[in-house]
Short mmCIF file of C-alpha atoms in Angstrom, two decimals:
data_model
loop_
_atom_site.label_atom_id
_atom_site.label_comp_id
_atom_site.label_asym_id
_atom_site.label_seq_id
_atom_site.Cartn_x
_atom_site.Cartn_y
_atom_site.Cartn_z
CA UNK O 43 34.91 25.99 -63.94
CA UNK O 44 36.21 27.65 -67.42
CA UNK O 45 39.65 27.81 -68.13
CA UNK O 46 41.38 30.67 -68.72
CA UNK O 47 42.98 28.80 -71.83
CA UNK O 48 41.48 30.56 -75.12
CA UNK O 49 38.84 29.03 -76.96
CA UNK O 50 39.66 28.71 -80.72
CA UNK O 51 38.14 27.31 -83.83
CA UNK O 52 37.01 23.89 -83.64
CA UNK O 53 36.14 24.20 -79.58
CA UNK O 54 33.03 22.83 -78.36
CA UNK O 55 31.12 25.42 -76.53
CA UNK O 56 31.19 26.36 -73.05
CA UNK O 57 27.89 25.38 -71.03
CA UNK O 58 24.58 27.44 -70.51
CA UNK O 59 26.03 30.45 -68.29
CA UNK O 60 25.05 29.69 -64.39
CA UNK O 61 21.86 31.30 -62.83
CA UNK O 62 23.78 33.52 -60.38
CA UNK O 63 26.89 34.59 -62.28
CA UNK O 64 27.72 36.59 -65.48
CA UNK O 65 29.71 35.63 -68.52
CA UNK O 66 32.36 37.68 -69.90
CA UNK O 67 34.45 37.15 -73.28
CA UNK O 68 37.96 38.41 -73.31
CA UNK O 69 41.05 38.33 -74.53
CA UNK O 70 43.29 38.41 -71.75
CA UNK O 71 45.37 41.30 -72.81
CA UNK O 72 42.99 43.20 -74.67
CA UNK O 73 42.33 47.05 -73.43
CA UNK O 74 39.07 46.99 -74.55
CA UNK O 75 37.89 44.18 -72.12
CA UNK O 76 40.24 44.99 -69.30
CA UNK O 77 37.42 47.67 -69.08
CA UNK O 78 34.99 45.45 -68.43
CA UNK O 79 36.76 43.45 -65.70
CA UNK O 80 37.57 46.54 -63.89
CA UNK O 81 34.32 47.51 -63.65
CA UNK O 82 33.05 43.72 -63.12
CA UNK O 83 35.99 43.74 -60.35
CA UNK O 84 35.13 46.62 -58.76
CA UNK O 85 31.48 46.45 -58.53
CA UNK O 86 32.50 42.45 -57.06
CA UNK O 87 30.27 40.86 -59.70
CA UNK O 88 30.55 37.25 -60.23
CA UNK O 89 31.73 36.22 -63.36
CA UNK O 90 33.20 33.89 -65.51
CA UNK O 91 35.83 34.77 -68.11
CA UNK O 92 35.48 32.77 -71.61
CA UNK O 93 38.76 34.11 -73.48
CA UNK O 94 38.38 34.16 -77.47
CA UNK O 95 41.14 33.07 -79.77
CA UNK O 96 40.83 36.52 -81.73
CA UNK O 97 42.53 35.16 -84.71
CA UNK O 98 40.53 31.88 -85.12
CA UNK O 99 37.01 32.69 -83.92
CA UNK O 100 35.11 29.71 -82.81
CA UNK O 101 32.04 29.27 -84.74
CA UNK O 102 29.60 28.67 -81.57
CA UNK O 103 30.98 32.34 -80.76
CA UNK O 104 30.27 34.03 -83.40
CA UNK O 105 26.67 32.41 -83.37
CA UNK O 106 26.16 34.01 -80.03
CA UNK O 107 27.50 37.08 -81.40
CA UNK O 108 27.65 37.49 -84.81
CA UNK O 109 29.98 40.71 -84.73
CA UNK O 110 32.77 38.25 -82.77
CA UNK O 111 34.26 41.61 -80.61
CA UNK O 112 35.32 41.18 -77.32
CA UNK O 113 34.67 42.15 -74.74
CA UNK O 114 31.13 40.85 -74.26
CA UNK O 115 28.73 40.03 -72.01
CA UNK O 116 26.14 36.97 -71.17
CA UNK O 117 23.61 36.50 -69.03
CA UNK O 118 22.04 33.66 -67.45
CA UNK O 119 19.22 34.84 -69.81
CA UNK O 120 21.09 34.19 -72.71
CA UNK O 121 21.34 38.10 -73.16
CA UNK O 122 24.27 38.97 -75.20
CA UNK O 123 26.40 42.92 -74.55
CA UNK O 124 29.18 44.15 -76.59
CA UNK O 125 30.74 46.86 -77.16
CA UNK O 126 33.75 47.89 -73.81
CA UNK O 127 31.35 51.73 -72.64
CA UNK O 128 27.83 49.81 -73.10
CA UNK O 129 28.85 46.99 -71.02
CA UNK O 130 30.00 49.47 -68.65
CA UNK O 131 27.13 51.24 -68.38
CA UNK O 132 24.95 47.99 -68.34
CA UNK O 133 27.13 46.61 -65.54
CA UNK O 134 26.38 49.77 -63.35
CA UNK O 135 23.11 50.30 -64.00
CA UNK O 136 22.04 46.45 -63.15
CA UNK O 137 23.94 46.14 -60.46
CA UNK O 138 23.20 49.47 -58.69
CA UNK O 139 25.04 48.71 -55.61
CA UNK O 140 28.83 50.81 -55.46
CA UNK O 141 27.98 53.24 -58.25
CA UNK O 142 30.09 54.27 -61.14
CA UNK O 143 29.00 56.72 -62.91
CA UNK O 144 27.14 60.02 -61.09
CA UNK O 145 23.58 59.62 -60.30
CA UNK O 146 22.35 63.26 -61.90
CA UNK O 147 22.15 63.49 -65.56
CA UNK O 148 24.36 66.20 -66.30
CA UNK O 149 27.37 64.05 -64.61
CA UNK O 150 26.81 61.26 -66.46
CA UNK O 151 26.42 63.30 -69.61
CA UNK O 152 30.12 65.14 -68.55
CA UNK O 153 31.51 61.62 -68.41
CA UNK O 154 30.01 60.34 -71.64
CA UNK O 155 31.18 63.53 -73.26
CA UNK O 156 35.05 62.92 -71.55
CA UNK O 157 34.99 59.13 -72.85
CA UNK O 158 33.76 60.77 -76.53
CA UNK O 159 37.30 62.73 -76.27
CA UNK O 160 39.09 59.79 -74.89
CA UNK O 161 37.82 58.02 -77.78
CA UNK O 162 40.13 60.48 -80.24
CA UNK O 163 43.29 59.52 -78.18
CA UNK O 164 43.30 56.12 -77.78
CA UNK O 165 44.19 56.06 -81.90
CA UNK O 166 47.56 57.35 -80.82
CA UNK O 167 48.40 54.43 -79.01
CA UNK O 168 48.09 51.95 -81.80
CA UNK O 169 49.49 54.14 -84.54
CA UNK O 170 52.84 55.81 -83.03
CA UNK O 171 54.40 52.08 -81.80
CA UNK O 172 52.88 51.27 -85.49
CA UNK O 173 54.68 53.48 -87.31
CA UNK O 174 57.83 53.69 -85.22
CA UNK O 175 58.34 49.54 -85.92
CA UNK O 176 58.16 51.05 -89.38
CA UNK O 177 60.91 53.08 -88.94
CA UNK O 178 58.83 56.42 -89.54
CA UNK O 179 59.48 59.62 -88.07
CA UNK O 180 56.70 59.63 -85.10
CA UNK O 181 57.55 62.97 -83.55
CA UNK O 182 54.19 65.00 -85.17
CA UNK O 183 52.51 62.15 -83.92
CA UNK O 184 53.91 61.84 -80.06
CA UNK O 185 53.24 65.96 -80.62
CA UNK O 186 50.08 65.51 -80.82
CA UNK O 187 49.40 63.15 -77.91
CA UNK O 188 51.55 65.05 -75.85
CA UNK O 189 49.17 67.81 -76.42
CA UNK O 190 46.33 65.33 -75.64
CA UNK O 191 47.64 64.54 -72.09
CA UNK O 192 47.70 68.08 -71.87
CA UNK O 193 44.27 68.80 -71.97
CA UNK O 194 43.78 65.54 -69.29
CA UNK O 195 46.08 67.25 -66.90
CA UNK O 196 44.28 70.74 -67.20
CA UNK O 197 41.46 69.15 -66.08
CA UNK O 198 42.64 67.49 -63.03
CA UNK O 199 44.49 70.37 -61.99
CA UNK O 200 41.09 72.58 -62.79
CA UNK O 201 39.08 69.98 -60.45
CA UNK O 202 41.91 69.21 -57.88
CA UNK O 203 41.20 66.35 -57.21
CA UNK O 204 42.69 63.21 -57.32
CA UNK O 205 40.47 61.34 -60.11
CA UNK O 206 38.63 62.58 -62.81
CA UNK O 207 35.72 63.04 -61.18
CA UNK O 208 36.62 62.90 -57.51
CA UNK O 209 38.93 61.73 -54.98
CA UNK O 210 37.57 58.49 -55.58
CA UNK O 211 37.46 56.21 -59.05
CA UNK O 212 34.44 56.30 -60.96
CA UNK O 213 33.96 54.88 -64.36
CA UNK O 214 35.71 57.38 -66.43
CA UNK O 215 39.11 56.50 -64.46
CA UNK O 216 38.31 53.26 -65.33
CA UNK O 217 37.60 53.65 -68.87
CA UNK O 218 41.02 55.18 -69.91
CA UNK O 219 43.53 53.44 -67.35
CA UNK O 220 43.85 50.54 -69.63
CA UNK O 221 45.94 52.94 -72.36
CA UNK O 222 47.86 53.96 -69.23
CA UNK O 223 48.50 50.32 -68.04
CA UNK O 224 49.98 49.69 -71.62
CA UNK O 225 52.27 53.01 -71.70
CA UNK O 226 55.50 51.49 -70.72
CA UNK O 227 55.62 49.39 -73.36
CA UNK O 228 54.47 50.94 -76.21
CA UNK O 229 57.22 53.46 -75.52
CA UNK O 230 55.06 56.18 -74.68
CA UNK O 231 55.83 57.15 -70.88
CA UNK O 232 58.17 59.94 -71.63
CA UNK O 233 54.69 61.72 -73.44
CA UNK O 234 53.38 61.92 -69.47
CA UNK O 235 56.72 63.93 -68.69
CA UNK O 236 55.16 67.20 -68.60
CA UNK O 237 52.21 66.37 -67.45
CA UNK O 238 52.43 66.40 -63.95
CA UNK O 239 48.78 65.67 -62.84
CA UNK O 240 48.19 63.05 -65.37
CA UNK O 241 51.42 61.02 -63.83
CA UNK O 242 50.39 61.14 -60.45
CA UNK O 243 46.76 60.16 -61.62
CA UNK O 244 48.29 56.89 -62.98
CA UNK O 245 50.55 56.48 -59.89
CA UNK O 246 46.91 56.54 -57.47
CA UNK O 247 45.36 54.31 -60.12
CA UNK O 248 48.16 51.90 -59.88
CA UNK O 249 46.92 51.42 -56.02
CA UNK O 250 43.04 50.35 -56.95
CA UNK O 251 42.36 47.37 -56.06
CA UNK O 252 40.19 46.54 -59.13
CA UNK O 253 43.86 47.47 -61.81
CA UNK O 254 45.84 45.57 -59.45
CA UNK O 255 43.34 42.74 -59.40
CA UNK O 256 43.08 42.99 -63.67
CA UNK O 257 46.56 44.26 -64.63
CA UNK O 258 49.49 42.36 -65.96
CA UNK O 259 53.65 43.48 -65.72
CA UNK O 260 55.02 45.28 -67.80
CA UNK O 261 57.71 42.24 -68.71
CA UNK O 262 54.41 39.82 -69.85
CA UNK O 263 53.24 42.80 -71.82
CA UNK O 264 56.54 42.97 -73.35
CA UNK O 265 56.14 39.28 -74.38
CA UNK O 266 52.67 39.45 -75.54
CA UNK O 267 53.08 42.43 -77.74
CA UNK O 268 56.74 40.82 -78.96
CA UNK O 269 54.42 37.65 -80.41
CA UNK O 270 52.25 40.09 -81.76
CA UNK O 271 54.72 42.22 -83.99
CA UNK O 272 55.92 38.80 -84.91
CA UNK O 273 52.37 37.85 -86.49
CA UNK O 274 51.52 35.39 -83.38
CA UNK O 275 49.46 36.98 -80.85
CA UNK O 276 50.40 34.44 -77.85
CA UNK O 277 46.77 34.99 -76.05
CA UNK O 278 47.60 31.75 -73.73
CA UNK O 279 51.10 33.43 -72.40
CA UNK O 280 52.31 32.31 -69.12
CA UNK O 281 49.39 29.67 -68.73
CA UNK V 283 12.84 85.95 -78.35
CA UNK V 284 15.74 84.66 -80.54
CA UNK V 285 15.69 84.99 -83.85
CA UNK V 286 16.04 81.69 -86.50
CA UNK V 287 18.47 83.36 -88.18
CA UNK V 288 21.90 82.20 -87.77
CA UNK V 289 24.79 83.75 -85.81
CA UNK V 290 27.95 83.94 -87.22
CA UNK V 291 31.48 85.45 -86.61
CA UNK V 292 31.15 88.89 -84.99
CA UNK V 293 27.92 88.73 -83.61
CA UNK V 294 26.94 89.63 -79.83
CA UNK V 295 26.12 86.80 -77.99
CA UNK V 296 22.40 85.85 -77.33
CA UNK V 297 21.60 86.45 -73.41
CA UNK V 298 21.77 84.27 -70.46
CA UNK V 299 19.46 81.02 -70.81
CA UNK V 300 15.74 81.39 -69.66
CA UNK V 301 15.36 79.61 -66.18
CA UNK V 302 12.24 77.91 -67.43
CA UNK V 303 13.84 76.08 -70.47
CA UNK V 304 16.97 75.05 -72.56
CA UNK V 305 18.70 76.54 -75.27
CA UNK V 306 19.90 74.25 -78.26
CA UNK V 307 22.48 75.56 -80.60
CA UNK V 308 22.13 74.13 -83.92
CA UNK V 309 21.96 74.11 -87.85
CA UNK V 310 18.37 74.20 -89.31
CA UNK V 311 19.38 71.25 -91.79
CA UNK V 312 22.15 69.50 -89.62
CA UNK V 313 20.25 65.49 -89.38
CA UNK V 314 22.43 65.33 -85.81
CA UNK V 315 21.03 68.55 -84.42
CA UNK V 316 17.63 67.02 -85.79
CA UNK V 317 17.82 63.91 -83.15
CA UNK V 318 17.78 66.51 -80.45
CA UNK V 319 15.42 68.37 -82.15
CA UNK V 320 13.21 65.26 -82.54
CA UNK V 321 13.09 64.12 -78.65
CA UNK V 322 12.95 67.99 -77.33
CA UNK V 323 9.89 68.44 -79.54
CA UNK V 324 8.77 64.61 -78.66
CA UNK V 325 9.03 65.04 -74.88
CA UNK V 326 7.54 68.52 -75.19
CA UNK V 327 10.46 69.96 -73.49
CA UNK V 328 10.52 74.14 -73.61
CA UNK V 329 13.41 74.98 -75.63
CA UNK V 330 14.96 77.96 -77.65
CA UNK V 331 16.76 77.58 -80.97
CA UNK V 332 20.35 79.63 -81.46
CA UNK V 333 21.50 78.48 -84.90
CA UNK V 334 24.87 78.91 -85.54
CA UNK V 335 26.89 79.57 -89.16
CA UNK V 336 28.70 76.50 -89.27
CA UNK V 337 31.90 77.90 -91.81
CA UNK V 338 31.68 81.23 -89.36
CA UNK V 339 31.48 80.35 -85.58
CA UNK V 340 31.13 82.99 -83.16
CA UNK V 341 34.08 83.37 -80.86
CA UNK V 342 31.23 83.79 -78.18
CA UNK V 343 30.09 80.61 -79.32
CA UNK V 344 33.53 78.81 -79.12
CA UNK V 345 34.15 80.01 -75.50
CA UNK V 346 31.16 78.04 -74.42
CA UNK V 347 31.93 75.20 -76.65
CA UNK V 348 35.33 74.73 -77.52
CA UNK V 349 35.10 72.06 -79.72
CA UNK V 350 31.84 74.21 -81.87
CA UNK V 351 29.90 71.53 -82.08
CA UNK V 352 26.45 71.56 -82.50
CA UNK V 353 23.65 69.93 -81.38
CA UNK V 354 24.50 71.09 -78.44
CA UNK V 355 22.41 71.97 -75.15
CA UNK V 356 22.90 74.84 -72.72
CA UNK V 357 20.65 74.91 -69.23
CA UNK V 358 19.94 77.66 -67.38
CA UNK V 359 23.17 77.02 -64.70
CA UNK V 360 25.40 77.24 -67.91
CA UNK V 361 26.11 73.81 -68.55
CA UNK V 362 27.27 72.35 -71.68
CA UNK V 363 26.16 69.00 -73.31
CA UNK V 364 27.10 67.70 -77.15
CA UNK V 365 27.93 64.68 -79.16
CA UNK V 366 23.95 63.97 -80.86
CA UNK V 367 23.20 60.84 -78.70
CA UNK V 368 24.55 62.53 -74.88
CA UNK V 369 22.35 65.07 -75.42
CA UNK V 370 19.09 63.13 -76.50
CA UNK V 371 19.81 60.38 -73.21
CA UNK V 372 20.66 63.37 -71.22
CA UNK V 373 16.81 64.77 -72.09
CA UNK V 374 15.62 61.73 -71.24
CA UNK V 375 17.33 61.39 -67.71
CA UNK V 376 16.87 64.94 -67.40
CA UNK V 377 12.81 65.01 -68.46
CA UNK V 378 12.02 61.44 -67.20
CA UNK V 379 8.05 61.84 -68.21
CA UNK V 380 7.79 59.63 -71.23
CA UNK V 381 10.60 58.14 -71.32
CA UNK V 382 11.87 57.23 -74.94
CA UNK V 383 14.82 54.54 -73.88
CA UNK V 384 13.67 51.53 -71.88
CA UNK V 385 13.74 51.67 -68.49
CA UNK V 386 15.66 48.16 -68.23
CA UNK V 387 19.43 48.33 -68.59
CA UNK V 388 19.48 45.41 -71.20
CA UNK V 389 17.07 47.13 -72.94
CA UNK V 390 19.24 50.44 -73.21
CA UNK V 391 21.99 48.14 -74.02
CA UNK V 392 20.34 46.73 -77.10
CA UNK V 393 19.68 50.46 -78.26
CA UNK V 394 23.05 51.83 -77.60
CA UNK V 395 23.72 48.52 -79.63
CA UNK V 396 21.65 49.45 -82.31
CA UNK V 397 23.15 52.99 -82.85
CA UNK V 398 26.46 51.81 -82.72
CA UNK V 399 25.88 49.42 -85.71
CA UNK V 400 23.82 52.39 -87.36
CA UNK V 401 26.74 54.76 -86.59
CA UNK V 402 28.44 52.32 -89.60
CA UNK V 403 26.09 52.92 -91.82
CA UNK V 404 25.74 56.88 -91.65
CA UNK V 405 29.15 57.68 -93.59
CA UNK V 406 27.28 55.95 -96.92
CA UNK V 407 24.34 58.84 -96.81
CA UNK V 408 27.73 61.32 -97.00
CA UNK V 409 29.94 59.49 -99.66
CA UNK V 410 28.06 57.91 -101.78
CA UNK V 411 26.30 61.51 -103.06
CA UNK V 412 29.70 62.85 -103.07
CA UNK V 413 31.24 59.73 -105.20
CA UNK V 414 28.26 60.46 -107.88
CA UNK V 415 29.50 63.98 -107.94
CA UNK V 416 32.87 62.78 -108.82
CA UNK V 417 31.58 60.60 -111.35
CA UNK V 418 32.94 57.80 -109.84
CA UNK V 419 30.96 54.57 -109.87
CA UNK V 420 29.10 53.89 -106.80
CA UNK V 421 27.75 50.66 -107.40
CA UNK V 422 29.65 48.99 -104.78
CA UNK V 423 29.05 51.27 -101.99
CA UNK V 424 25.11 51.38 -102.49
CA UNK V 425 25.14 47.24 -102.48
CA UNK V 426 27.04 47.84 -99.10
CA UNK V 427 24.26 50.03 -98.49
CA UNK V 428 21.72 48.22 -99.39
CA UNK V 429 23.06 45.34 -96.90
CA UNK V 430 22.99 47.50 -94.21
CA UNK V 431 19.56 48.40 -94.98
CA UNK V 432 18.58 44.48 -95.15
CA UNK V 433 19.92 43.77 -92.26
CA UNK V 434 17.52 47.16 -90.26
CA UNK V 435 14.42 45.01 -92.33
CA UNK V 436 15.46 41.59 -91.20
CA UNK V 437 15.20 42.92 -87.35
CA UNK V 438 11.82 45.04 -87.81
CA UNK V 439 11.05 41.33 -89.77
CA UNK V 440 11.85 39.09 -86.40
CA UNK V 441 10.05 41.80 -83.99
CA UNK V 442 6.94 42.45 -86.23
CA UNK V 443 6.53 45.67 -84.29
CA UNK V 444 5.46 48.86 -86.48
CA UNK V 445 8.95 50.83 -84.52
CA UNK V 446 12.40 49.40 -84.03
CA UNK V 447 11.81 48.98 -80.63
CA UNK V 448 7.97 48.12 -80.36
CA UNK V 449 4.83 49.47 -81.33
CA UNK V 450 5.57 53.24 -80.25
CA UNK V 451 8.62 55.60 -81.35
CA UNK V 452 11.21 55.01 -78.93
CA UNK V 453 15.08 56.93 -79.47
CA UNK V 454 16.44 54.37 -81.97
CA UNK V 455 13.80 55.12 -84.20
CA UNK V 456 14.75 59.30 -83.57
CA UNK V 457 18.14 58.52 -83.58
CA UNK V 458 17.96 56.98 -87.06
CA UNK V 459 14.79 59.24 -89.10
CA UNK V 460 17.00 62.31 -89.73
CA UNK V 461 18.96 60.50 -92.08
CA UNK V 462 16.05 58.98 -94.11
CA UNK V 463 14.02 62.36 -94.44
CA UNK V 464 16.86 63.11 -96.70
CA UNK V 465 17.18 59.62 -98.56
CA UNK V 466 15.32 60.91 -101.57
CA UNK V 467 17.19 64.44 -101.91
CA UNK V 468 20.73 62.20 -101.86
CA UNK V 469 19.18 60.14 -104.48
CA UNK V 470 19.02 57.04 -102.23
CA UNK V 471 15.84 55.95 -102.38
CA UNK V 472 16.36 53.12 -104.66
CA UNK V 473 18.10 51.30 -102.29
CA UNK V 474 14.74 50.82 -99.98
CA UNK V 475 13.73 48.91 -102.96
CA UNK V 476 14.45 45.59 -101.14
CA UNK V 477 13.16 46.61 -97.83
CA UNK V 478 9.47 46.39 -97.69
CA UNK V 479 9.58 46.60 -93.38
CA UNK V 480 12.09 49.43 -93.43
CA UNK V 481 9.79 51.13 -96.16
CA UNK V 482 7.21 50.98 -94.22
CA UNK V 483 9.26 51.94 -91.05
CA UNK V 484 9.78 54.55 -93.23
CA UNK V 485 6.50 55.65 -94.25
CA UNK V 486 4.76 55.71 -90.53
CA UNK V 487 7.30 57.61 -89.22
CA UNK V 488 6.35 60.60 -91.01
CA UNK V 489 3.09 60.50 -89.49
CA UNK V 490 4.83 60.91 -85.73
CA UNK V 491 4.03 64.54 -84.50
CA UNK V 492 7.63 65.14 -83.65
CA UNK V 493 8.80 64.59 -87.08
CA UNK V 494 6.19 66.26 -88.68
CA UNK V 495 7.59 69.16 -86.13
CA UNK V 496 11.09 69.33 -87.39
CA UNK V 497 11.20 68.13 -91.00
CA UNK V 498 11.66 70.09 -94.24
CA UNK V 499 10.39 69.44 -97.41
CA UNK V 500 12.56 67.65 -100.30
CA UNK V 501 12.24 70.94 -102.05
CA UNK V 502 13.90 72.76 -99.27
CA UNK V 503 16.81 69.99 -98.86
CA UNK V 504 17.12 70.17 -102.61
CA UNK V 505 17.64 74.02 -102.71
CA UNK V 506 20.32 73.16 -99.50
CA UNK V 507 21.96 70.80 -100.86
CA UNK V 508 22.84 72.42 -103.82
CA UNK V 509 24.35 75.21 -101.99
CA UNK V 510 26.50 73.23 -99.98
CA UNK V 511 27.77 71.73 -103.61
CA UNK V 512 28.69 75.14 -104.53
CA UNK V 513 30.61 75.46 -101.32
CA UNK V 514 27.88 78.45 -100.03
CA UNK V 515 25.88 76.89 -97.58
CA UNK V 516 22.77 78.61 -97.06
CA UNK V 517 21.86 78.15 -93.54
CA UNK V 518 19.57 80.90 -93.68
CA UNK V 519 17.38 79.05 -96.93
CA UNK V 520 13.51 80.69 -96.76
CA UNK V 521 13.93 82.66 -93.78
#
């Protein structure tokens, strides 16, 4: 049974992964990977969780995956997936049961094309708390995410319905709620305050049984991000 | 019939789509329009070409596509695809005789892995011509370069298969090509030196009927080239 202390430098390695489970490496607080476990949650895939020291890689890691990111997948095969949409994808197309992502080609080319936009946002998030700790003028910046949620909110009010691609949660949901999760305390909510869609879309997400089995409050998030501002990422907080 | 000529600002829009076939909007020289190019012409899909002015986009053009971007796809029911890779996997959901991506969802995985590591490497076919220009010295980037290209010849190495993914073209190899049919006209060819397997990679790929299909001469890139340097490109070169 792994713990869910992270493995640093030095570590010995965990065992060969079992024959009817996956592996996942994470970092407990990391977007990227919450991605991952939401669809490795929802989907109920069993799974370990290996979490990664980010700042002191063991070696054994990076010898099973020479790149080091997180998250990333292995298989009792010894198969090795990185990179948060292509574990996604792999995750829903091997275990087929309780689909993700629409079965026709066009809808999973609409969602690949929303995630490509996504992908220009999530920037934002970094940079504005970034910039703000350095005591720079963010309004252009929150301007321009502001106009970002925009868009987002157009779209659900275009589609009515309660997700982005439904009335139920499919992967794209999935693959931006863990910017949404993290608004709070990167000082961001009031950018959702005109967006009236987008807020109630992250008030339904909040009751998915997949975030609430993944997420964390927003007081340990205020903790972990506190250690890292201060240059100490805590990854083992409240362990 | 459309014409190859491109459409720019103020033109009237080309017709509804054909039901029998797709429409691609592109740029005769664009290496990301050529992917789609490559696996519509591989797959023997029916297609018509609308090539657009890139510097002058047509606001007919922009309604369908807000963000302009081309490749993109239109099908006969009006919908929309872009963003080079969606629209290559979406012709291979879409036209599912010969399939160019594996059928296994690791073995997708390890292309989608592939492009995303080759995705690093594009920018250097871009900056390094445009350092030279500058007179700057480039010797650093092409030894980055030249890494990146080890590392491609290290894995054809460890497969010893003639393609990236086997003995056959599969979509890495498409994804990939466009970008070394114009390694000689950026003056990059040196940096193959090292390379024998990508070379060779290289050198069989030109014999692949799709390529041979949708490639220009270095002549022709040459005479392009120059007139993007002089800030008039000439989409419209020998028509």
């Amino acid at each position: 049974m792994p713990t869910e202390k992270c493995f640093a430098k030095g570590s010995s390695a965990p065992g060969p992964v079992p024959k009817d489970r996956l592996r996942l490496y994470s970092m407990r607080f990391c977007p990227f990977a919450q991605r991952t476990r939401l669809v490795l949650n929802s989907k109920g895939i069993k799974y370990d969780t290996i979490n990664i020291h980010l700042k002191e890689k063991p070696d054994w890691f990076l010898e099973k995956n020479p790149l080091g990111l997180v998250p990333a997948l292995e298989t009792p095969a010894g198969e090795i997936i990185y990179e948060s949409p292509i574990t996604c994808e792999y995750l829903d197309e091997a275990y087929p049961e309780k689909k993700l992502l629409p079965s026709s080609p066009f809808g999973k080319a609409q969602q690949r094309m929303m995630l490509e936009h996504f992908s220009k946002t999530i920037p934002y998030f970094y940079k504005i708390p970034a910039a703000r700790r350095n005591g720079e003028d963010v309004s252009g910046q929150e301007a321009e995410l502001k106009e970002k949620f925009a868009k987002l909110n157009e779209h659900l009010e275009k589609k009515k319905t309660k997700f982005f691609e439904g009335d139920t949660v499919t992967m794209i949901d999935y693959m931006m709620w863990p910017f949404f999760e993290r608004i709070e305390v990167l000082e961001l909510k009031h950018c959702l305050d005109h967006t009236p869609e987008l807020k109630k879309w992250a008030e339904l997400m909040l009751e998915d049984p997949a975030v609430k089995n993944t997420m964390f409050s927003g007081e340990t998030y205020k903790a972990f991000y506190q250690s890292v501002a201060e240059g100490k990422p805590d990854y083992d907080l409240e362990l």
